[in-house]
MMTF fields as JSON, N, C-alpha, C and O atoms, coordinates in Angstrom:
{
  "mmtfVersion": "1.0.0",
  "mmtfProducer": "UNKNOWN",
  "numBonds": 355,
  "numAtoms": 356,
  "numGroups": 89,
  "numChains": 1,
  "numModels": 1,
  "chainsPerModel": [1],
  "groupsPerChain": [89],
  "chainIdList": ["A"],
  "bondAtomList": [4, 2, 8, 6, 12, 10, 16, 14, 20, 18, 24, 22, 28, 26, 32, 30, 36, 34, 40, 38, 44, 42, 48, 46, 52, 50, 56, 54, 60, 58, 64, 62, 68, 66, 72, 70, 76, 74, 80, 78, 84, 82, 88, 86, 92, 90, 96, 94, 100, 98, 104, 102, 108, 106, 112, 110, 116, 114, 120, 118, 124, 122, 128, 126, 132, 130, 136, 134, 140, 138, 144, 142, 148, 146, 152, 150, 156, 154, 160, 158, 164, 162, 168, 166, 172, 170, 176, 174, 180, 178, 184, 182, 188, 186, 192, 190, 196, 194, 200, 198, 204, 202, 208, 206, 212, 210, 216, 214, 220, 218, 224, 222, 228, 226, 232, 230, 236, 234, 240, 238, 244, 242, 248, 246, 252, 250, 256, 254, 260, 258, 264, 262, 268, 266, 272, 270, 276, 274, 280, 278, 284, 282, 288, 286, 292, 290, 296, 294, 300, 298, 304, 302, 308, 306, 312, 310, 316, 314, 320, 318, 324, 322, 328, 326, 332, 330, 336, 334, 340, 338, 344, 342, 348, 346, 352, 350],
  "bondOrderList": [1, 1, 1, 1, 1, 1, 1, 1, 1, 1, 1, 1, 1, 1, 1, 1, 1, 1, 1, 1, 1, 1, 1, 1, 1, 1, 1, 1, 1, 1, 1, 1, 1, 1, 1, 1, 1, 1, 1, 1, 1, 1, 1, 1, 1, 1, 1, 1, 1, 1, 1, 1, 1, 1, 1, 1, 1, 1, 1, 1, 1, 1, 1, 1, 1, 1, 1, 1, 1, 1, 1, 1, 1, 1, 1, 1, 1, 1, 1, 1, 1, 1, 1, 1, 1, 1, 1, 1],
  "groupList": [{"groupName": "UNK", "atomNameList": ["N", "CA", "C", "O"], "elementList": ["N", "C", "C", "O"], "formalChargeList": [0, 0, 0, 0], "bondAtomList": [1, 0, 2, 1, 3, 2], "bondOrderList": [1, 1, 2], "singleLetterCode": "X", "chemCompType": "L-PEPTIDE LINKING"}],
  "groupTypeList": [0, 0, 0, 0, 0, 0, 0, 0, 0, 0, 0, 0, 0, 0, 0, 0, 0, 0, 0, 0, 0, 0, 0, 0, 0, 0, 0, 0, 0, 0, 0, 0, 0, 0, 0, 0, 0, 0, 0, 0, 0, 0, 0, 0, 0, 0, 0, 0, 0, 0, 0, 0, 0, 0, 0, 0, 0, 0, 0, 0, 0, 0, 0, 0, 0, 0, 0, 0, 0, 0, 0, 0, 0, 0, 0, 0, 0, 0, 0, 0, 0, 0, 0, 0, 0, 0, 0, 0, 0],
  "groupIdList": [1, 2, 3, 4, 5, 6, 7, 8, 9, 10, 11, 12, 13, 14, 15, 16, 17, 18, 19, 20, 21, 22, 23, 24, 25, 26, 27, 28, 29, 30, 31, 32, 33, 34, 35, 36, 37, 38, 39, 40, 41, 42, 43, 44, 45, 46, 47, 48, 49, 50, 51, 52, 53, 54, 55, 56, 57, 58, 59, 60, 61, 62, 63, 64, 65, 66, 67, 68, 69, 70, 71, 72, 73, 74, 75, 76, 77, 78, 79, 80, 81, 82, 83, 84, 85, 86, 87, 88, 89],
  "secStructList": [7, 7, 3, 3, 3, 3, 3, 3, 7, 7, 7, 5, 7, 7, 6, 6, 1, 7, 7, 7, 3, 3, 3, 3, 3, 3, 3, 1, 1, 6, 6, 1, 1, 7, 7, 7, 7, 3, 3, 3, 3, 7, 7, 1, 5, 1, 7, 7, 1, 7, 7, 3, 3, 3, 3, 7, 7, 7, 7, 7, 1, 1, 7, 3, 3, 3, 3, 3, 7, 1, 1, 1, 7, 7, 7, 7, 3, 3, 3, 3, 3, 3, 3, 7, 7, 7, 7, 7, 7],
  "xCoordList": [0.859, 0.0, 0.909, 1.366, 1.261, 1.804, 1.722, 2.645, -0.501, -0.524, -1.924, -2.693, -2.255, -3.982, -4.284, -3.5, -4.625, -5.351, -6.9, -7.75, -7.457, -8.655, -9.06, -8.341, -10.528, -10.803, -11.91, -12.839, -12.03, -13.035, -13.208, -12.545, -14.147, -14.157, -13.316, -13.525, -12.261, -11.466, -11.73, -12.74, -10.469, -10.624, -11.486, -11.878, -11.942, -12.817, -12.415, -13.082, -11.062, -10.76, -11.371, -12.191, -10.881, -11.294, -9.939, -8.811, -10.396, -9.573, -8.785, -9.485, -7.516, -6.89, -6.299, -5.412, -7.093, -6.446, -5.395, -4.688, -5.156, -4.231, -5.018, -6.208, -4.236, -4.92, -5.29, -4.564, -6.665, -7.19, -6.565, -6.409, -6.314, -5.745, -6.78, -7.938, -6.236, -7.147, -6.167, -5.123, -6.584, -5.378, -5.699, -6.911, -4.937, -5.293, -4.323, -3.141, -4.832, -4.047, -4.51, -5.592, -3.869, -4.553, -4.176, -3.122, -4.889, -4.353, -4.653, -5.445, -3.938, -3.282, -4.206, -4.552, -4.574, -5.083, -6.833, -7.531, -7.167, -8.595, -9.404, -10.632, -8.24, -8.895, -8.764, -9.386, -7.83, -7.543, -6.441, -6.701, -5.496, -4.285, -4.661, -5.087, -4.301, -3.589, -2.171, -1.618, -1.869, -0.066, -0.949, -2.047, 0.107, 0.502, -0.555, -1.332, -0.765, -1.971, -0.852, 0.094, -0.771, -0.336, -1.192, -2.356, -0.474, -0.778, -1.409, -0.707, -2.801, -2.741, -3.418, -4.271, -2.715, -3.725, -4.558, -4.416, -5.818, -7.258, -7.538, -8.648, -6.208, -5.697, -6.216, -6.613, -6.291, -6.441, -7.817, -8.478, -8.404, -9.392, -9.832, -8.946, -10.205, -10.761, -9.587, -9.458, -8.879, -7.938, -8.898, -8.015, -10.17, -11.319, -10.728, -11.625, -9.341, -9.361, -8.184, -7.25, -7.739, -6.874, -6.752, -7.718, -5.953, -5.96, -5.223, -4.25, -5.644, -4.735, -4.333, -5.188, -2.583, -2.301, -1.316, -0.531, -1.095, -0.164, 0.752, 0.118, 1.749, 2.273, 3.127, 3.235, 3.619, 4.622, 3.814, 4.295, 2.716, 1.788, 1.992, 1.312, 3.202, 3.396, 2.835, 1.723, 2.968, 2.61, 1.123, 0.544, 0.571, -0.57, -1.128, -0.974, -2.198, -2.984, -4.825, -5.784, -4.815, -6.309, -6.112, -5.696, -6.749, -6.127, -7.6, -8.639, -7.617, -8.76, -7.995, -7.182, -8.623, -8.169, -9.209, -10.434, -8.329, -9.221, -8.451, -7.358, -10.184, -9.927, -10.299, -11.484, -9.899, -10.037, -9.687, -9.107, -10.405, -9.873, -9.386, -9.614, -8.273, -7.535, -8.463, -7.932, -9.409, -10.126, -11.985, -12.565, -12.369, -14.018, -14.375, -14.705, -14.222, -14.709, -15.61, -16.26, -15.934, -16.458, -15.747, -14.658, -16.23, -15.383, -16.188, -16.686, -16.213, -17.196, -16.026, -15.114, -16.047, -14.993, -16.007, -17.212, -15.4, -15.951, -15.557, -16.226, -14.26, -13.799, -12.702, -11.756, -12.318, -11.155, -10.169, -10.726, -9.065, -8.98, -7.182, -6.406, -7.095, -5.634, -4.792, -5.307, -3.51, -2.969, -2.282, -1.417, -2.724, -1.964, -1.285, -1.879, -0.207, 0.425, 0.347, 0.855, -0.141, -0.613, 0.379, 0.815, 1.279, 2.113, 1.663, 0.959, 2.174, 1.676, 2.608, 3.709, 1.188, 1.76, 3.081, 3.463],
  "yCoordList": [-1.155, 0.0, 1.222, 1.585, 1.987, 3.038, 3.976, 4.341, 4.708, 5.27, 5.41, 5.018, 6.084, 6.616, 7.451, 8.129, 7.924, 9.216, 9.704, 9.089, 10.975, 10.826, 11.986, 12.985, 11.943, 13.604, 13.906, 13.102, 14.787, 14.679, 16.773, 17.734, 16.695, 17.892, 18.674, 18.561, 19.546, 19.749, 21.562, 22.263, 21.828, 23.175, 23.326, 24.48, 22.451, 22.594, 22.312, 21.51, 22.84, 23.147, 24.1, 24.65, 24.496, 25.712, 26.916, 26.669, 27.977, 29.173, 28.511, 28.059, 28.466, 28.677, 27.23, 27.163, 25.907, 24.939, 24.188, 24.901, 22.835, 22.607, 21.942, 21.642, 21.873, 21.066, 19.691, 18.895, 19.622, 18.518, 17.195, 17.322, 16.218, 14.835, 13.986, 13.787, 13.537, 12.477, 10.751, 10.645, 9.81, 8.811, 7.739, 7.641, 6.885, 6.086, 4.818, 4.866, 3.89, 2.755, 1.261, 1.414, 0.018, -0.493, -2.498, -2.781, -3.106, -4.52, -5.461, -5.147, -6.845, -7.34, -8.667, -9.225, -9.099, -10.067, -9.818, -9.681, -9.79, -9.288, -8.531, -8.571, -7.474, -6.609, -7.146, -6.811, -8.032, -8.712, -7.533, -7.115, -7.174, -6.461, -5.404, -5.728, -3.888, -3.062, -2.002, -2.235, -1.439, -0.532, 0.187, 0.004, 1.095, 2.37, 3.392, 2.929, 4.49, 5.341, 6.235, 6.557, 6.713, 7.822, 8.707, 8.624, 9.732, 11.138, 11.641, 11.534, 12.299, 13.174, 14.385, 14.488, 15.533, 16.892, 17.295, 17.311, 17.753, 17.442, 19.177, 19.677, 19.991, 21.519, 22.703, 22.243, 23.617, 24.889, 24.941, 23.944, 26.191, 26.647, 27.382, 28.226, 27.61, 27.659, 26.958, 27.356, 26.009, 25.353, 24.769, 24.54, 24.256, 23.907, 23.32, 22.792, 23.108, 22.319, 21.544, 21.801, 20.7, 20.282, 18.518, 17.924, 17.87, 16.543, 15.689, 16.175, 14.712, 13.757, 12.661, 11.97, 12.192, 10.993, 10.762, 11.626, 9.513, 8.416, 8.038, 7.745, 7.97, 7.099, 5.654, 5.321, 5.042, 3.628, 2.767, 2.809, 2.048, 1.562, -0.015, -0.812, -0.394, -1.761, -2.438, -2.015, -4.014, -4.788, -5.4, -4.787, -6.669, -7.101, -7.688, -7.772, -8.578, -10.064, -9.233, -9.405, -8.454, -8.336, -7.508, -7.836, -6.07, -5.602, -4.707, -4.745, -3.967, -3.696, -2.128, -2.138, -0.718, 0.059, 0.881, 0.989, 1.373, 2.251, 3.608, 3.994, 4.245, 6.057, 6.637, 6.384, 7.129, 7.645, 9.551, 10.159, 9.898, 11.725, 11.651, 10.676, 13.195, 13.109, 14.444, 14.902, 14.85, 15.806, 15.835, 15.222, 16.475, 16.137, 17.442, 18.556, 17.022, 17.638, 17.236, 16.283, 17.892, 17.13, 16.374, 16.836, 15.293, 14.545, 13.417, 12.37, 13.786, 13.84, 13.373, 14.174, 12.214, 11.639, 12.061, 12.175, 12.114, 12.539, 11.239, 10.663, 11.206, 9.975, 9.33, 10.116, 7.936, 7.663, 6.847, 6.046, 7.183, 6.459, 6.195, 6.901, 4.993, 4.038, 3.908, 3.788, 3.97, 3.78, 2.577, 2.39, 1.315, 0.122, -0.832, -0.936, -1.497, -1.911, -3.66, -4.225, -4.225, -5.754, -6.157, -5.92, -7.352, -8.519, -9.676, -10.097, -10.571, -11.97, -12.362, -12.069, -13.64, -14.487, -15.886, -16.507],
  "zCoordList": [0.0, 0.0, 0.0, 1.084, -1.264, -1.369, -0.365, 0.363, -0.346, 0.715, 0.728, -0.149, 1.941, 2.284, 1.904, 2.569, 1.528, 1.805, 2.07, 1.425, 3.147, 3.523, 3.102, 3.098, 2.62, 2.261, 3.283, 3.216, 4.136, 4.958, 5.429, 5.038, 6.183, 6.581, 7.662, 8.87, 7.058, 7.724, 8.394, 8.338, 8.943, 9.692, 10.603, 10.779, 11.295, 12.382, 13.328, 13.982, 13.929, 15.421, 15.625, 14.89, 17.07, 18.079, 18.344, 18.772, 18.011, 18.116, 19.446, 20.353, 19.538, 20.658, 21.277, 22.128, 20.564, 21.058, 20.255, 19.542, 20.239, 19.687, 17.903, 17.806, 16.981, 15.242, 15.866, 16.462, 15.556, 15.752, 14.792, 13.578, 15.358, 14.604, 13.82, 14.19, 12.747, 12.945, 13.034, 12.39, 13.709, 13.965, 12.962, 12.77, 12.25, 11.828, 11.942, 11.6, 12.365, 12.455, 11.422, 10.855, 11.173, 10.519, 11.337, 11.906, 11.209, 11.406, 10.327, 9.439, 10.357, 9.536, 9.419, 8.377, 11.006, 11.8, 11.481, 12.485, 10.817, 11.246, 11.969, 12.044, 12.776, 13.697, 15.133, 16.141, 14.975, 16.381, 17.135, 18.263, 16.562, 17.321, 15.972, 14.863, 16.565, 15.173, 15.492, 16.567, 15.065, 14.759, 15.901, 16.428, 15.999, 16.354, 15.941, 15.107, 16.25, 15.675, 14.858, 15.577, 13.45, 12.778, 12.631, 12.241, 13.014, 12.695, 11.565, 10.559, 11.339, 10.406, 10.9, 11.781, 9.952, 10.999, 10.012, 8.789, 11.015, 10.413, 10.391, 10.572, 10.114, 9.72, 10.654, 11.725, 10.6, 11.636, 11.605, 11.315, 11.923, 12.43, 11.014, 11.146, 10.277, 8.714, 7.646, 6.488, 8.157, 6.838, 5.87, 5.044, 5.173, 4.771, 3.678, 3.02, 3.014, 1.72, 2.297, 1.537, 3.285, 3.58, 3.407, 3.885, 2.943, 2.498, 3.783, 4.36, 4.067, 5.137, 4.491, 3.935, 4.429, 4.17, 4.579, 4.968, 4.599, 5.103, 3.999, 2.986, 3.897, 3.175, 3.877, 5.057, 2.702, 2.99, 4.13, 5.262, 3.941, 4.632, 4.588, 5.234, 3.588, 3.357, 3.163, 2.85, 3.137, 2.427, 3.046, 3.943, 2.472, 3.039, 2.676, 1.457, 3.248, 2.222, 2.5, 1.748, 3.659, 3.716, 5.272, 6.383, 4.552, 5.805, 6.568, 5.908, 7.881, 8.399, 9.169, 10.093, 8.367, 8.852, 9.83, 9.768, 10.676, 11.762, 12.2, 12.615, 11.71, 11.72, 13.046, 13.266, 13.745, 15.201, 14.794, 13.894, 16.003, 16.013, 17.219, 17.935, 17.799, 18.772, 19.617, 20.63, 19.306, 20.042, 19.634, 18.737, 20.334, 20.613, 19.552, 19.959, 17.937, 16.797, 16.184, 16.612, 14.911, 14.422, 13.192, 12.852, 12.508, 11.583, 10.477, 10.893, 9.167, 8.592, 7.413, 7.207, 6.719, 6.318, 4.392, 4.166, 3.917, 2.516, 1.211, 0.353, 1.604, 0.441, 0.689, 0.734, 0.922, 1.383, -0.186, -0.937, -0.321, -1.945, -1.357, -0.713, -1.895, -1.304, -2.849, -3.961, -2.536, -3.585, -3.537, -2.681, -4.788, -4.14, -5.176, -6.249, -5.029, -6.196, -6.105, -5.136, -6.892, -6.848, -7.274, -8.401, -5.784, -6.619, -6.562, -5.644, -7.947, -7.986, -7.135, -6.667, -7.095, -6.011, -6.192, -5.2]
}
């Protein structure tokens, strides 16, 4: 998996606190265990055209990703589109 990317509604922090996140982690297992949460910032307080992605997401047979936020926003996911390169087996 080259990379993620999320299009969703962004710039909706709050004057004064910190850029709201959004986390995304993924597992391998069926959703039994998953990574680490990566970072994406979900941009300032009117940022309104801002893109979130991940890259170098590696390899995989069947994978189960999970989108989390790091503050009490709102989060309104618009289109999620993966970039991915198929090897034979």
């Amino acid at each position: 998996m080259t990379n993620l990317q999320i299009i969703a509604e962004t710039g909706v922090g709050y004057i004064g606190s910190d850029t709201p996140l959004m986390l995304m982690s993924y597992s391998d297992d069926g959703g039994r265990t998953f990574t680490n949460d990566r970072e994406g910032s979900m941009g300032d307080v009117g940022q309104y055209r801002k893109r979130i992605k991940w890259n170098r997401l590696g390899r995989f047979y069947q994978r189960v990703i999970r989108l989390r936020g790091s503050s009490a926003v709102r989060r309104a996911i618009i289109t999620a589109e993966a970039e991915l390169e198929v090897l034979s087996a």
